[in-house]
Short mmCIF file of C-alpha atoms in Angstrom, two decimals:
data_model
loop_
_atom_site.label_atom_id
_atom_site.label_comp_id
_atom_site.label_asym_id
_atom_site.label_seq_id
_atom_site.Cartn_x
_atom_site.Cartn_y
_atom_site.Cartn_z
CA MET A 1 80.66 -42.61 12.39
CA ILE A 2 78.10 -40.07 11.21
CA ARG A 3 76.98 -38.07 14.24
CA ASN A 4 73.51 -36.59 14.02
CA PRO A 5 72.33 -34.05 13.30
CA VAL A 6 74.84 -33.39 10.54
CA LEU A 7 73.39 -29.92 9.82
CA THR A 8 72.74 -28.25 13.16
CA GLY A 9 70.46 -25.29 13.59
CA PHE A 10 67.59 -24.45 11.28
CA ASN A 11 68.30 -26.54 8.15
CA PRO A 12 65.15 -28.52 7.25
CA ASP A 13 63.73 -30.39 4.25
CA PRO A 14 66.99 -31.90 2.93
CA SER A 15 67.30 -32.93 -0.70
CA ILE A 16 70.46 -34.98 -1.19
CA ILE A 17 72.27 -36.06 -4.38
CA ARG A 18 75.63 -37.54 -5.35
CA VAL A 19 77.62 -36.39 -8.38
CA GLU A 20 80.58 -38.76 -8.74
CA ASP A 21 82.51 -38.35 -5.44
CA ASP A 22 80.69 -35.23 -4.24
CA TYR A 23 77.49 -35.07 -2.19
CA TYR A 24 75.24 -32.02 -2.18
CA MET A 25 72.27 -31.26 0.02
CA ALA A 26 69.74 -28.43 -0.42
CA VAL A 27 67.65 -27.14 2.51
CA SER A 28 64.76 -24.72 3.01
CA THR A 29 65.47 -21.08 3.91
CA PHE A 30 61.89 -19.67 4.10
CA GLU A 31 61.94 -15.84 4.35
CA TRP A 32 65.73 -15.53 4.56
CA PHE A 33 67.74 -14.29 1.58
CA PRO A 34 69.57 -15.52 -0.47
CA GLY A 35 67.42 -18.59 -0.90
CA VAL A 36 68.17 -22.34 -0.55
CA GLY A 37 71.30 -23.38 1.30
CA ILE A 38 73.39 -25.97 -0.54
CA TYR A 39 75.83 -27.99 1.57
CA HIS A 40 78.74 -30.09 0.28
CA SER A 41 80.34 -33.28 1.60
CA ARG A 42 82.72 -35.98 0.42
CA ASP A 43 82.03 -38.50 3.19
CA LEU A 44 78.40 -37.84 4.35
CA ALA A 45 79.69 -37.06 7.85
CA ASN A 46 81.35 -33.66 7.35
CA TRP A 47 79.45 -30.87 5.61
CA ARG A 48 80.18 -27.28 4.65
CA LEU A 49 77.80 -24.57 3.47
CA LEU A 50 78.79 -24.05 -0.16
CA THR A 51 76.38 -21.66 -1.88
CA TYR A 52 72.93 -20.07 -2.14
CA PRO A 53 71.66 -20.45 -5.72
CA LEU A 54 68.73 -18.02 -5.43
CA ASN A 55 70.63 -14.77 -5.06
CA ARG A 56 68.66 -12.36 -7.27
CA ILE A 57 65.22 -10.82 -6.86
CA SER A 58 64.40 -12.07 -10.38
CA GLN A 59 64.75 -15.60 -8.97
CA LEU A 60 63.20 -14.99 -5.55
CA ASP A 61 61.25 -11.93 -4.42
CA LEU A 62 60.43 -12.42 -0.74
CA ARG A 63 59.09 -8.94 -0.01
CA GLY A 64 55.73 -9.32 1.69
CA ASP A 65 56.09 -13.07 2.16
CA PRO A 66 54.79 -14.17 5.57
CA SER A 67 57.11 -15.51 8.21
CA SER A 68 57.75 -19.21 7.55
CA GLY A 69 56.56 -18.61 4.00
CA GLY A 70 59.02 -18.08 1.17
CA VAL A 71 61.16 -21.05 0.13
CA TRP A 72 59.74 -24.45 1.05
CA ALA A 73 61.35 -27.85 0.41
CA PRO A 74 63.80 -27.34 -2.48
CA ALA A 75 64.51 -30.39 -4.63
CA LEU A 76 68.00 -30.79 -6.06
CA SER A 77 68.82 -33.20 -8.91
CA TYR A 78 71.48 -33.76 -11.57
CA HIS A 79 71.26 -35.29 -15.03
CA ASP A 80 73.47 -35.17 -18.16
CA GLY A 81 75.76 -32.47 -16.77
CA VAL A 82 72.97 -30.15 -15.58
CA PHE A 83 71.90 -29.36 -12.01
CA TYR A 84 68.17 -28.77 -11.48
CA LEU A 85 66.66 -27.02 -8.48
CA LEU A 86 62.90 -26.90 -7.90
CA TYR A 87 61.39 -24.77 -5.13
CA THR A 88 58.15 -23.28 -3.87
CA ASP A 89 57.74 -19.60 -2.97
CA VAL A 90 54.86 -19.42 -0.49
CA LYS A 91 53.06 -16.07 -0.52
CA ALA A 92 50.28 -17.00 1.95
CA ARG A 93 50.14 -19.93 4.36
CA ARG A 94 47.44 -19.41 7.01
CA GLY A 95 43.97 -20.93 6.98
CA ALA A 96 42.39 -22.78 4.10
CA PHE A 97 44.31 -21.07 1.33
CA LYS A 98 47.92 -21.40 0.24
CA ASP A 99 49.26 -19.07 -2.44
CA LEU A 100 52.02 -21.24 -3.89
CA HIS A 101 54.34 -20.59 -6.82
CA ASN A 102 56.66 -23.35 -8.03
CA TYR A 103 59.78 -22.76 -10.13
CA VAL A 104 62.80 -24.53 -11.60
CA VAL A 105 66.30 -23.12 -12.12
CA THR A 106 69.31 -24.85 -13.68
CA ALA A 107 73.10 -24.58 -13.67
CA ASN A 108 76.07 -26.37 -15.20
CA ASN A 109 78.05 -25.83 -11.99
CA ILE A 110 76.66 -26.31 -8.49
CA GLU A 111 78.13 -22.93 -7.50
CA GLY A 112 76.35 -21.22 -10.38
CA PRO A 113 75.51 -19.09 -12.06
CA TRP A 114 71.96 -20.40 -11.81
CA SER A 115 69.43 -19.55 -14.50
CA GLU A 116 66.41 -17.33 -14.36
CA PRO A 117 63.43 -19.33 -13.06
CA ALA A 118 60.89 -21.13 -15.22
CA TYR A 119 57.40 -21.08 -13.74
CA LEU A 120 55.80 -24.48 -13.17
CA HIS A 121 52.42 -24.18 -11.44
CA ALA A 122 50.62 -23.15 -8.23
CA ARG A 123 48.59 -26.31 -7.44
CA GLY A 124 50.60 -27.50 -4.46
CA PHE A 125 54.06 -27.48 -2.90
CA ASP A 126 57.18 -29.64 -2.48
CA PRO A 127 57.93 -30.07 -6.22
CA PHE A 128 60.40 -32.83 -7.15
CA LEU A 129 61.95 -33.52 -10.57
CA TYR A 130 62.28 -37.20 -11.50
CA HIS A 131 64.57 -38.22 -14.39
CA ASP A 132 63.29 -41.51 -15.75
CA ASP A 133 65.61 -43.97 -17.49
CA ASP A 134 63.75 -43.49 -20.79
CA GLY A 135 64.90 -39.84 -20.89
CA ARG A 136 61.57 -38.31 -19.87
CA LYS A 137 61.31 -35.97 -16.90
CA TRP A 138 58.41 -35.60 -14.48
CA VAL A 139 57.47 -33.13 -11.76
CA ALA A 140 55.86 -34.60 -8.65
CA ASN A 141 54.28 -32.53 -5.88
CA MET A 142 51.59 -32.66 -3.25
CA ARG A 143 48.18 -31.25 -4.22
CA TRP A 144 46.50 -28.63 -2.00
CA ASP A 145 42.69 -28.50 -1.75
CA TYR A 146 41.13 -25.55 0.12
CA ARG A 147 37.52 -26.72 -0.19
CA PRO A 148 35.51 -27.44 2.99
CA GLY A 149 35.00 -31.09 3.80
CA ARG A 150 38.04 -32.24 1.84
CA SER A 151 41.55 -33.18 2.85
CA ARG A 152 43.86 -30.20 2.45
CA PHE A 153 46.64 -32.63 1.53
CA ALA A 154 44.84 -34.05 -1.49
CA GLY A 155 47.35 -36.57 -2.83
CA ILE A 156 50.51 -36.70 -4.92
CA GLU A 157 50.36 -35.63 -8.54
CA LEU A 158 52.75 -36.06 -11.47
CA GLN A 159 53.11 -34.17 -14.76
CA GLU A 160 55.67 -34.40 -17.54
CA PHE A 161 58.30 -31.66 -17.88
CA LEU A 162 60.12 -30.69 -21.10
CA PRO A 163 63.56 -29.32 -20.18
CA ALA A 164 64.28 -27.71 -23.55
CA GLU A 165 61.01 -25.76 -23.50
CA ARG A 166 61.17 -25.39 -19.68
CA LYS A 167 57.48 -26.17 -19.27
CA LEU A 168 55.02 -28.79 -18.12
CA ILE A 169 52.94 -30.68 -20.69
CA GLY A 170 50.23 -33.31 -20.79
CA PRO A 171 47.74 -34.48 -18.18
CA VAL A 172 48.15 -34.00 -14.44
CA ASN A 173 48.14 -37.50 -12.97
CA LEU A 174 47.05 -38.17 -9.38
CA ILE A 175 49.31 -41.12 -8.57
CA ALA A 176 48.89 -41.65 -4.80
CA MET A 177 46.64 -40.54 -1.96
CA GLY A 178 49.06 -41.30 0.86
CA SER A 179 49.04 -43.90 3.60
CA PRO A 180 46.57 -43.97 6.52
CA ILE A 181 48.98 -41.71 8.42
CA GLY A 182 47.80 -38.85 6.19
CA VAL A 183 49.14 -35.35 5.46
CA SER A 184 51.20 -36.61 2.52
CA GLU A 185 53.85 -34.26 1.12
CA GLY A 186 57.52 -34.12 0.13
CA PRO A 187 57.39 -36.75 -2.66
CA GLN A 188 60.69 -38.29 -3.83
CA LEU A 189 60.83 -40.83 -6.67
CA LEU A 190 63.48 -43.39 -7.59
CA LYS A 191 63.64 -46.56 -9.65
CA ARG A 192 65.30 -49.79 -8.55
CA ASP A 193 65.04 -53.36 -9.86
CA GLY A 194 62.06 -52.49 -12.02
CA TRP A 195 60.12 -50.85 -9.19
CA TYR A 196 59.25 -47.17 -8.91
CA TYR A 197 59.55 -46.09 -5.27
CA LEU A 198 57.69 -43.13 -3.81
CA LEU A 199 59.16 -41.79 -0.56
CA LEU A 200 56.81 -39.44 1.30
CA ALA A 201 56.78 -37.14 4.31
CA GLU A 202 53.60 -37.80 6.26
CA GLY A 203 51.89 -36.88 9.51
CA GLY A 204 52.79 -33.20 9.34
CA THR A 205 56.19 -31.69 10.06
CA GLY A 206 55.73 -31.65 13.86
CA TYR A 207 55.88 -34.41 16.46
CA ASN A 208 53.69 -36.74 14.37
CA HIS A 209 56.11 -36.60 11.44
CA ALA A 210 57.07 -39.79 9.60
CA ALA A 211 58.75 -41.10 6.46
CA THR A 212 56.74 -43.66 4.46
CA ILE A 213 57.43 -45.52 1.23
CA ALA A 214 55.30 -47.05 -1.52
CA ARG A 215 56.11 -48.78 -4.82
CA SER A 216 54.66 -49.57 -8.23
CA ARG A 217 55.69 -51.29 -11.44
CA SER A 218 54.39 -48.24 -13.32
CA LEU A 219 55.46 -44.64 -12.79
CA LEU A 220 51.83 -43.55 -12.84
CA GLY A 221 50.82 -46.15 -10.26
CA PRO A 222 48.93 -47.59 -8.56
CA TYR A 223 51.33 -47.52 -5.60
CA GLU A 224 51.22 -50.01 -2.74
CA TYR A 225 52.49 -48.94 0.66
CA ASP A 226 55.00 -50.92 2.65
CA PRO A 227 53.07 -53.10 5.14
CA HIS A 228 55.82 -52.29 7.62
CA SER A 229 55.01 -48.56 7.31
CA PRO A 230 56.20 -46.11 8.45
CA LEU A 231 59.84 -46.38 7.56
CA MET A 232 60.81 -43.91 10.31
CA THR A 233 59.02 -41.94 13.02
CA THR A 234 59.39 -40.87 16.66
CA VAL A 235 55.67 -40.41 17.25
CA ASN A 236 55.56 -43.26 19.79
CA ASP A 237 58.75 -42.29 21.63
CA PRO A 238 58.49 -38.71 22.95
CA ALA A 239 61.73 -39.13 24.94
CA HIS A 240 63.86 -39.91 21.90
CA PRO A 241 66.54 -37.21 21.40
CA LEU A 242 65.76 -36.74 17.68
CA GLN A 243 62.09 -35.79 17.38
CA LYS A 244 59.94 -34.74 14.38
CA ALA A 245 61.75 -37.30 12.20
CA GLY A 246 60.54 -37.47 8.60
CA HIS A 247 60.77 -35.87 5.13
CA GLY A 248 63.47 -38.19 3.81
CA SER A 249 65.70 -38.04 0.73
CA LEU A 250 67.72 -41.05 -0.49
CA VAL A 251 71.21 -41.33 -1.95
CA GLU A 252 73.36 -44.27 -3.07
CA THR A 253 77.11 -44.15 -2.45
CA GLN A 254 79.85 -45.07 -4.90
CA SER A 255 80.05 -48.54 -3.32
CA GLY A 256 76.30 -49.24 -3.39
CA GLU A 257 75.44 -48.29 0.20
CA TRP A 258 72.21 -46.37 0.82
CA TYR A 259 71.58 -43.43 3.15
CA MET A 260 68.61 -41.20 3.90
CA ALA A 261 68.82 -37.53 4.88
CA HIS A 262 65.84 -36.35 6.90
CA ILE A 263 64.36 -33.68 9.16
CA CYS A 264 64.75 -33.92 12.92
CA ALA A 265 64.51 -31.63 15.93
CA ARG A 266 66.16 -31.68 19.35
CA PRO A 267 63.78 -30.44 22.07
CA LEU A 268 64.97 -28.61 25.14
CA PRO A 269 65.34 -30.93 28.14
CA GLY A 270 61.94 -31.49 29.70
CA ARG A 271 60.16 -29.30 27.13
CA ARG A 272 58.74 -30.02 23.67
CA LEU A 273 60.29 -26.88 22.24
CA SER A 274 63.21 -26.69 19.80
CA PRO A 275 64.66 -23.18 19.48
CA LEU A 276 67.38 -24.55 17.17
CA GLY A 277 64.63 -25.32 14.67
CA ARG A 278 64.33 -28.39 12.49
CA GLU A 279 67.73 -29.82 11.62
CA THR A 280 69.03 -32.47 9.22
CA ALA A 281 70.24 -35.95 10.14
CA ILE A 282 71.40 -38.91 8.03
CA GLN A 283 70.47 -42.57 8.51
CA ARG A 284 71.89 -45.70 6.95
CA VAL A 285 69.17 -47.69 5.20
CA GLU A 286 69.08 -51.19 3.69
CA TRP A 287 66.93 -52.99 1.13
CA THR A 288 65.23 -56.22 2.18
CA ASP A 289 64.98 -59.33 0.04
CA GLN A 290 61.36 -58.36 -0.60
CA GLY A 291 62.44 -55.02 -2.05
CA TRP A 292 61.43 -52.73 0.83
CA LEU A 293 63.56 -50.20 2.66
CA ARG A 294 64.48 -50.37 6.36
CA LEU A 295 66.60 -48.34 8.74
CA ALA A 296 69.86 -50.20 9.32
CA GLY A 297 69.56 -52.28 12.44
CA GLU A 298 65.77 -52.41 12.09
CA GLY A 299 63.41 -50.32 14.18
CA LYS A 300 61.82 -47.02 13.20
CA LEU A 301 63.77 -44.55 15.38
CA PRO A 302 66.49 -42.33 13.90
CA ALA A 303 69.93 -43.03 15.35
CA LEU A 304 72.23 -40.45 16.89
CA GLU A 305 75.21 -42.26 15.36
CA VAL A 306 75.32 -44.42 12.24
CA PRO A 307 78.21 -46.10 10.41
CA ALA A 308 79.77 -43.86 7.80
CA PRO A 309 80.11 -45.16 4.23
CA ARG A 310 83.21 -47.01 3.12
CA MET A 311 85.28 -44.01 2.06
CA ALA A 312 88.06 -41.91 3.50
CA PRO A 313 86.97 -39.23 6.02
CA HIS A 314 86.97 -35.74 4.56
CA PRO A 315 86.71 -33.04 7.25
CA TRP A 316 86.61 -29.38 6.22
CA PRO A 317 88.72 -26.61 7.79
CA ALA A 318 87.14 -25.14 10.90
CA LYS A 319 85.38 -21.84 10.40
CA PRO A 320 86.76 -18.81 12.23
CA VAL A 321 84.81 -17.80 15.32
CA LYS A 322 85.07 -14.09 14.56
CA ASP A 323 84.26 -12.07 11.45
CA ASP A 324 86.07 -8.72 11.44
CA PHE A 325 84.33 -7.50 8.27
CA ASP A 326 87.69 -6.96 6.58
CA THR A 327 86.55 -8.11 3.13
CA GLN A 328 84.01 -6.72 0.67
CA LYS A 329 81.76 -9.78 0.94
CA LEU A 330 79.62 -11.00 3.80
CA GLY A 331 80.48 -14.39 5.25
CA ILE A 332 78.39 -17.20 3.82
CA ASP A 333 76.73 -17.94 7.18
CA PHE A 334 74.97 -14.56 7.12
CA GLN A 335 71.59 -13.99 5.49
CA SER A 336 69.32 -10.98 5.27
CA LEU A 337 65.60 -10.91 5.95
CA ARG A 338 63.55 -11.04 2.70
CA ILE A 339 65.64 -8.57 0.72
CA PRO A 340 69.09 -8.84 -0.90
CA THR A 341 71.92 -6.76 0.44
CA ASP A 342 72.66 -3.62 -1.53
CA ASN A 343 74.54 -0.39 -0.94
CA VAL A 344 71.31 1.43 -0.13
CA TRP A 345 71.25 -0.11 3.34
CA LEU A 346 74.46 -2.15 3.80
CA SER A 347 78.11 -1.39 3.15
CA LEU A 348 81.42 -3.10 3.89
CA SER A 349 83.44 -0.38 2.16
CA GLU A 350 82.22 3.01 3.40
CA ARG A 351 84.12 2.41 6.63
CA PRO A 352 86.68 -0.33 6.01
CA GLY A 353 86.69 -3.00 8.69
CA TYR A 354 83.09 -2.32 9.67
CA LEU A 355 79.66 -3.54 8.63
CA ARG A 356 77.54 -0.42 8.15
CA LEU A 357 73.77 -0.85 8.35
CA ARG A 358 71.38 1.97 7.53
CA GLY A 359 68.17 1.79 9.52
CA GLN A 360 64.98 0.92 7.70
CA GLU A 361 61.70 -0.61 8.89
CA SER A 362 60.83 -2.16 12.25
CA LEU A 363 61.34 -5.77 13.34
CA ALA A 364 57.64 -6.27 12.53
CA SER A 365 58.13 -5.59 8.82
CA TRP A 366 57.65 -8.16 6.04
CA ASN A 367 59.34 -5.84 3.55
CA ARG A 368 62.53 -3.84 4.17
CA GLN A 369 64.42 -4.66 7.33
CA SER A 370 68.11 -3.92 7.84
CA LEU A 371 68.96 -7.20 9.52
CA ILE A 372 71.90 -9.57 9.00
CA ALA A 373 71.86 -12.82 10.94
CA ARG A 374 73.17 -16.37 11.19
CA ARG A 375 71.72 -19.59 12.64
CA LEU A 376 71.84 -20.56 16.29
CA GLN A 377 73.43 -24.01 16.02
CA HIS A 378 74.07 -25.06 19.63
CA PHE A 379 72.11 -25.17 22.86
CA SER A 380 75.00 -23.47 24.66
CA ALA A 381 76.52 -20.66 22.64
CA GLU A 382 77.38 -17.00 22.71
CA ALA A 383 77.28 -14.27 20.07
CA GLU A 384 79.08 -10.96 20.41
CA THR A 385 79.40 -7.72 18.49
CA CYS A 386 80.82 -4.23 18.92
CA LEU A 387 78.66 -1.33 17.84
CA GLU A 388 79.20 2.37 17.17
CA PHE A 389 75.91 4.22 16.88
CA GLU A 390 74.76 7.78 17.67
CA PRO A 391 70.97 7.98 17.62
CA ASN A 392 69.30 11.32 18.28
CA HIS A 393 65.66 10.28 18.07
CA PHE A 394 63.56 7.55 19.69
CA ASN A 395 62.81 6.13 16.21
CA GLN A 396 66.48 5.20 15.71
CA CYS A 397 67.75 1.90 17.14
CA ALA A 398 70.48 -0.65 16.46
CA GLY A 399 71.92 -3.66 18.22
CA LEU A 400 72.05 -7.43 18.70
CA VAL A 401 68.90 -9.46 18.03
CA CYS A 402 67.86 -13.07 18.68
CA TYR A 403 65.05 -13.55 16.22
CA SER A 404 62.41 -16.17 15.51
CA ASP A 405 59.97 -13.96 13.61
CA GLU A 406 58.15 -10.64 14.03
CA SER A 407 56.04 -12.15 16.83
CA ASP A 408 58.89 -13.57 18.94
CA TYR A 409 62.31 -12.01 19.40
CA PHE A 410 64.74 -10.62 21.99
CA TYR A 411 66.65 -7.45 21.18
CA LEU A 412 69.51 -5.73 23.01
CA ARG A 413 69.32 -2.35 21.38
CA ILE A 414 71.02 1.00 21.55
CA GLY A 415 68.48 3.80 21.39
CA TYR A 416 67.66 7.33 22.47
CA ASP A 417 64.85 9.04 24.33
CA GLU A 418 64.22 12.44 25.86
CA THR A 419 64.66 11.19 29.45
CA ASN A 420 67.60 8.78 29.24
CA GLY A 421 69.49 10.13 26.26
CA ARG A 422 71.59 7.51 24.53
CA HIS A 423 71.18 4.17 26.31
CA ALA A 424 71.08 0.38 26.02
CA ARG A 425 67.91 -1.55 26.83
CA VAL A 426 66.48 -5.03 26.29
CA VAL A 427 63.21 -5.20 24.39
CA THR A 428 61.14 -8.31 23.80
CA CYS A 429 58.25 -9.41 21.67
CA LYS A 430 56.34 -12.43 22.94
CA SER A 431 53.56 -13.84 20.76
CA GLY A 432 53.21 -10.37 19.24
CA ASN A 433 53.24 -8.44 22.53
CA TYR A 434 56.01 -5.82 22.50
CA GLU A 435 57.65 -4.82 25.80
CA GLU A 436 60.66 -2.75 26.92
CA ALA A 437 62.60 -3.59 30.08
CA GLU A 438 62.41 -0.89 32.73
CA ASP A 439 66.13 -0.74 33.44
CA SER A 440 68.58 0.75 30.94
CA VAL A 441 72.30 1.47 30.81
CA PRO A 442 73.33 5.05 29.97
CA LEU A 443 75.99 5.30 27.25
CA ALA A 444 78.26 8.32 27.09
CA ASP A 445 80.63 6.75 24.56
CA ARG A 446 79.47 6.01 21.03
CA ARG A 447 81.15 2.56 21.18
CA CYS A 448 79.84 -0.38 23.18
CA TYR A 449 79.99 -4.19 23.19
CA LEU A 450 76.96 -6.47 23.19
CA LYS A 451 76.66 -10.19 23.89
CA ALA A 452 73.96 -12.87 23.95
CA VAL A 453 74.63 -16.03 25.97
CA PHE A 454 72.45 -19.12 25.43
CA ASP A 455 72.32 -21.97 27.94
CA HIS A 456 69.60 -24.33 26.70
CA ASP A 457 66.34 -22.56 27.60
CA ARG A 458 68.03 -19.58 29.24
CA LEU A 459 69.21 -16.47 27.41
CA GLN A 460 71.08 -13.61 29.06
CA PHE A 461 72.17 -10.41 27.34
CA LYS A 462 75.38 -8.74 28.50
CA ILE A 463 76.98 -5.35 27.84
CA SER A 464 80.50 -3.95 28.12
CA LEU A 465 82.01 -0.52 27.61
CA ASP A 466 85.54 -1.84 27.01
CA GLY A 467 85.10 -5.40 25.70
CA ALA A 468 86.66 -6.86 28.86
CA ALA A 469 84.34 -6.27 31.82
CA TRP A 470 80.83 -7.57 31.14
CA THR A 471 77.63 -7.00 33.10
CA ASP A 472 74.19 -8.52 32.69
CA ILE A 473 71.53 -6.31 31.19
CA GLY A 474 67.85 -7.09 31.36
CA PRO A 475 66.23 -10.19 32.84
CA GLU A 476 67.09 -13.80 32.13
CA LEU A 477 64.94 -14.73 29.14
CA ASP A 478 63.22 -17.94 28.05
CA ALA A 479 64.97 -19.15 24.88
CA GLY A 480 62.13 -21.63 24.40
CA GLN A 481 60.07 -18.69 23.18
CA LEU A 482 62.17 -18.71 19.99
CA ALA A 483 61.04 -22.23 19.06
CA ASP A 484 59.01 -22.46 15.86
CA ASP A 485 56.11 -24.13 17.70
CA TYR A 486 56.08 -21.93 20.82
CA GLU A 487 52.52 -21.70 22.18
CA GLY A 488 51.12 -23.28 19.04
CA LYS A 489 52.74 -20.80 16.66
CA LEU A 490 53.22 -23.37 13.84
CA GLY A 491 56.27 -21.72 12.34
CA PHE A 492 58.92 -23.55 10.37
CA ALA A 493 62.16 -21.56 10.75
CA GLY A 494 64.60 -21.55 13.68
CA THR A 495 66.47 -19.01 15.78
CA MET A 496 68.67 -16.51 13.98
CA ILE A 497 71.16 -14.24 15.78
CA GLY A 498 72.46 -11.06 14.22
CA MET A 499 72.82 -7.33 13.86
CA CYS A 500 70.10 -4.90 12.88
CA ALA A 501 69.23 -1.22 12.63
CA GLN A 502 65.93 0.63 12.45
CA ASP A 503 65.10 4.24 11.61
CA LEU A 504 61.34 4.68 11.72
CA SER A 505 61.70 8.37 10.91
CA GLY A 506 62.90 7.45 7.41
CA THR A 507 66.32 9.15 7.55
CA MET A 508 68.25 5.83 7.41
CA LYS A 509 70.56 6.59 10.33
CA HIS A 510 73.56 4.30 10.10
CA ALA A 511 75.12 1.99 12.68
CA ASP A 512 78.66 0.55 12.39
CA PHE A 513 79.44 -2.98 13.62
CA ASP A 514 83.15 -3.69 14.14
CA TYR A 515 82.89 -7.48 14.26
CA PHE A 516 80.56 -10.39 14.94
CA SER A 517 81.57 -13.60 16.70
CA TYR A 518 79.72 -16.83 17.37
CA ARG A 519 81.01 -19.79 19.32
CA GLU A 520 79.74 -22.90 21.03
CA ILE A 521 80.25 -22.89 24.77
#
């Protein structure tokens, strides 16, 4: 069986393809660097994080991008021995205007190297590259319209793309305006039995999300929508365990079976908040005699378990719980915030066996933070690190952070002030309101151990001076605050847990982290 979600933690907007016996799936990474996570499977049930193709500033410069901006909805495809990846870099996302830049990169190997980007356009987002059977290639995307009195989601457009010249040519064709559900985005095109099928994400990426499908005998339309629409949604079942279901991507197996990867979210019990973020699930789908697509077993609700395809299971080796920083390369689960790692602010060699971070800007910055983090993937989990840090000014801090964005985070930090000297304290930021807990733990030794323990909507920080005896520090915190839609925030990323350092005096005081561990409880 395939047990959903297959990609736990913040891994939205899946774009799935098959190349012979290998399956690849690209997901959005927003303001986290490197950009676009690509996962690999050989059975659709077991997945491993394989690579990040956008690993150079020349491909992706996220400095100054807003939280939940950056990389939206990558589209992965393969044709004639070449991998194509299309993506949007969102520079502004609030209000009427969206500053959107769409690019394409290519590679002969899924693990790279990936090319420098070719610029496409800035008219909308969610670009998708369709390879027609006549050899022509087309870029589809949603169109954004900022003008008052008009729908912001202004239809799906299509324009021809020349791969040799790496540019768009010819007229921009408006091929579909979406179904009555509205908010049409995430277009995916495929051809089957003489029909062109247009799979759309509709209803918005929240609790009204849905997957719809339309078809036409001509690529340029007109497209008729399935009278059974939508294909999938949870809008009428708020108790279903997989909410926000939509934004699908289709793949056909070697034996002719069809599956759809899609967004979902698992709310906290009794609360419509998902601190794990939007995840990825896979559904089995079937074609009817009339040429329409249905979830296997009928109905419109995504299943928690679906039959796996007819192929041998292919599990991957389990990842180690603990990273001792004994190599010269960060583990693939770690990402930095907006900027690539470089020896100006991060080193794995200056003190072998330690991750050294040099403090930069605050946790409010959209530019240069010294922060390395990984996804929270389970409702019950704990993360732990050991830190050596000797601040001598209140502007110098380092520690363990549970981070949604600059408006909502929890931070167990080591700091210094004139009254308490070197100490540990919990600080929080809730909807942009920064607070420091009154109680602190004095630290005479430069070495201490920090832990964050999640139990659904409860988060408790702990501290130890020897790594054996742990005590609570700070109050029990509401992990629901880290959800991307907490109090109407309308974010798109999920909770990240990691290590960070700040030096607001500009001297780049360093902190040394001996290890980082993450495990499901």
